[in-house]
């Protein structure tokens, strides 16, 4: 007689109740939504605020906790407003992004984040921004309002107009710098504004050149007003103005005894930084992500470190002459 024996219980998967399955799926969906909302506000772009807004700290004669706190708050404000702008842009451009080879993977364009969810998330960011302005340190915040207004106009049509598209984006960085100086209560140098504006134009034009070389002008209407050769001419022009502006800023801010050292010492570093970026854009065919180039290119990082040591040393000696006497 044959006896049928049930298989060992170890070989059987444990039964899963429908309630547990739904709970697991819900948690996974929530995690995915949080990840997509985080992707939506571009955390990798926040480095722009960390690099640009605190430029005022270089020109601040006396660094204290009050100044550091206000400048840090200005960084927070611009991080919130830029996140809000990213959400608005992606909602507004979702139909165009779906035709782009890489932008179609963005959370809203791909459908992973619905438009009502994006609007609710944007409302939450706007509420946080208003609260941060209302209850944070008191300083003029008109650059923040100007940045938000400029970006709304950019999304609604300025981004499609050649030259205006890059000028508006560069203007956003200029407003970041002004906000940092207003938060610290320090007067901003005209030479610095010229240098920052020209440098940002250089980086944005390099990105446009990369887009033109890789994908043509179909995905961005404003690219119809450019050519690779025209962009090369604009890049060289902006590079020259950026270097001149920065050296003018050094001359205007460094006291006379150390002015020559700062100017002559900064020149090779400034030229190398621009030449290296042009090499990345023109020779290597990169430049699609300027922030990545600035933060991850080893040559750029070493150059910036050495340049920072030079300028930092000069500023330290000018503010504390006794250190030079001790060295002798």
PDB file of N, CA, C and O in Angstrom, residues 36 94 98 103-113:
ATOM      1  N   UNK A  36      11.022  59.701  -5.805  1.00  0.00           N
ATOM      2  CA  UNK A  36      10.724  60.492  -7.007  1.00  0.00           C
ATOM      3  C   UNK A  36      10.550  61.972  -6.677  1.00  0.00           C
ATOM      4  O   UNK A  36      10.972  62.837  -7.450  1.00  0.00           O
ATOM      5  N   UNK A  94       6.188  69.067 -19.027  1.00  0.00           N
ATOM      6  CA  UNK A  94       6.075  67.611 -19.027  1.00  0.00           C
ATOM      7  C   UNK A  94       5.816  67.038 -20.419  1.00  0.00           C
ATOM      8  O   UNK A  94       6.345  65.969 -20.759  1.00  0.00           O
ATOM      9  N   UNK A  98       8.654  64.560 -22.490  1.00  0.00           N
ATOM     10  CA  UNK A  98       8.383  63.181 -22.898  1.00  0.00           C
ATOM     11  C   UNK A  98       8.985  62.833 -24.252  1.00  0.00           C
ATOM     12  O   UNK A  98       9.185  61.667 -24.567  1.00  0.00           O
ATOM     13  N   UNK A 103      15.189  63.431 -20.584  1.00  0.00           N
ATOM     14  CA  UNK A 103      14.231  64.131 -19.728  1.00  0.00           C
ATOM     15  C   UNK A 103      12.914  63.373 -19.602  1.00  0.00           C
ATOM     16  O   UNK A 103      12.151  63.614 -18.662  1.00  0.00           O
ATOM     17  N   UNK A 104      12.654  62.452 -20.525  1.00  0.00           N
ATOM     18  CA  UNK A 104      11.405  61.680 -20.421  1.00  0.00           C
ATOM     19  C   UNK A 104      11.406  60.775 -19.194  1.00  0.00           C
ATOM     20  O   UNK A 104      10.350  60.263 -18.788  1.00  0.00           O
ATOM     21  N   UNK A 105      12.577  60.559 -18.588  1.00  0.00           N
ATOM     22  CA  UNK A 105      12.663  59.742 -17.378  1.00  0.00           C
ATOM     23  C   UNK A 105      12.442  60.544 -16.106  1.00  0.00           C
ATOM     24  O   UNK A 105      12.486  59.976 -15.012  1.00  0.00           O
ATOM     25  N   UNK A 106      12.220  61.844 -16.236  1.00  0.00           N
ATOM     26  CA  UNK A 106      11.944  62.648 -15.056  1.00  0.00           C
ATOM     27  C   UNK A 106      10.630  62.203 -14.413  1.00  0.00           C
ATOM     28  O   UNK A 106       9.748  61.676 -15.104  1.00  0.00           O
ATOM     29  N   UNK A 107      10.477  62.382 -13.108  1.00  0.00           N
ATOM     30  CA  UNK A 107       9.313  61.823 -12.405  1.00  0.00           C
ATOM     31  C   UNK A 107       7.962  62.223 -12.981  1.00  0.00           C
ATOM     32  O   UNK A 107       7.067  61.381 -13.106  1.00  0.00           O
ATOM     33  N   UNK A 108       7.781  63.495 -13.350  1.00  0.00           N
ATOM     34  CA  UNK A 108       6.477  63.924 -13.855  1.00  0.00           C
ATOM     35  C   UNK A 108       6.291  63.496 -15.304  1.00  0.00           C
ATOM     36  O   UNK A 108       5.230  62.981 -15.680  1.00  0.00           O
ATOM     37  N   UNK A 109       7.311  63.689 -16.128  1.00  0.00           N
ATOM     38  CA  UNK A 109       7.199  63.318 -17.540  1.00  0.00           C
ATOM     39  C   UNK A 109       6.956  61.820 -17.711  1.00  0.00           C
ATOM     40  O   UNK A 109       6.219  61.401 -18.604  1.00  0.00           O
ATOM     41  N   UNK A 110       7.548  61.005 -16.852  1.00  0.00           N
ATOM     42  CA  UNK A 110       7.375  59.554 -16.946  1.00  0.00           C
ATOM     43  C   UNK A 110       6.066  59.076 -16.340  1.00  0.00           C
ATOM     44  O   UNK A 110       5.680  57.918 -16.529  1.00  0.00           O
ATOM     45  N   UNK A 111       5.396  59.957 -15.582  1.00  0.00           N
ATOM     46  CA  UNK A 111       4.126  59.584 -14.971  1.00  0.00           C
ATOM     47  C   UNK A 111       4.257  58.985 -13.582  1.00  0.00           C
ATOM     48  O   UNK A 111       3.244  58.634 -12.964  1.00  0.00           O
ATOM     49  N   UNK A 112       5.478  58.880 -13.062  1.00  0.00           N
ATOM     50  CA  UNK A 112       5.645  58.318 -11.723  1.00  0.00           C
ATOM     51  C   UNK A 112       5.100  59.262 -10.656  1.00  0.00           C
ATOM     52  O   UNK A 112       4.687  58.821  -9.579  1.00  0.00           O
ATOM     53  N   UNK A 113       5.137  60.565 -10.941  1.00  0.00           N
ATOM     54  CA  UNK A 113       4.532  61.558 -10.050  1.00  0.00           C
ATOM     55  C   UNK A 113       3.429  62.258 -10.825  1.00  0.00           C
ATOM     56  O   UNK A 113       3.673  62.836 -11.893  1.00  0.00           O
TER      57      UNK A 113
END
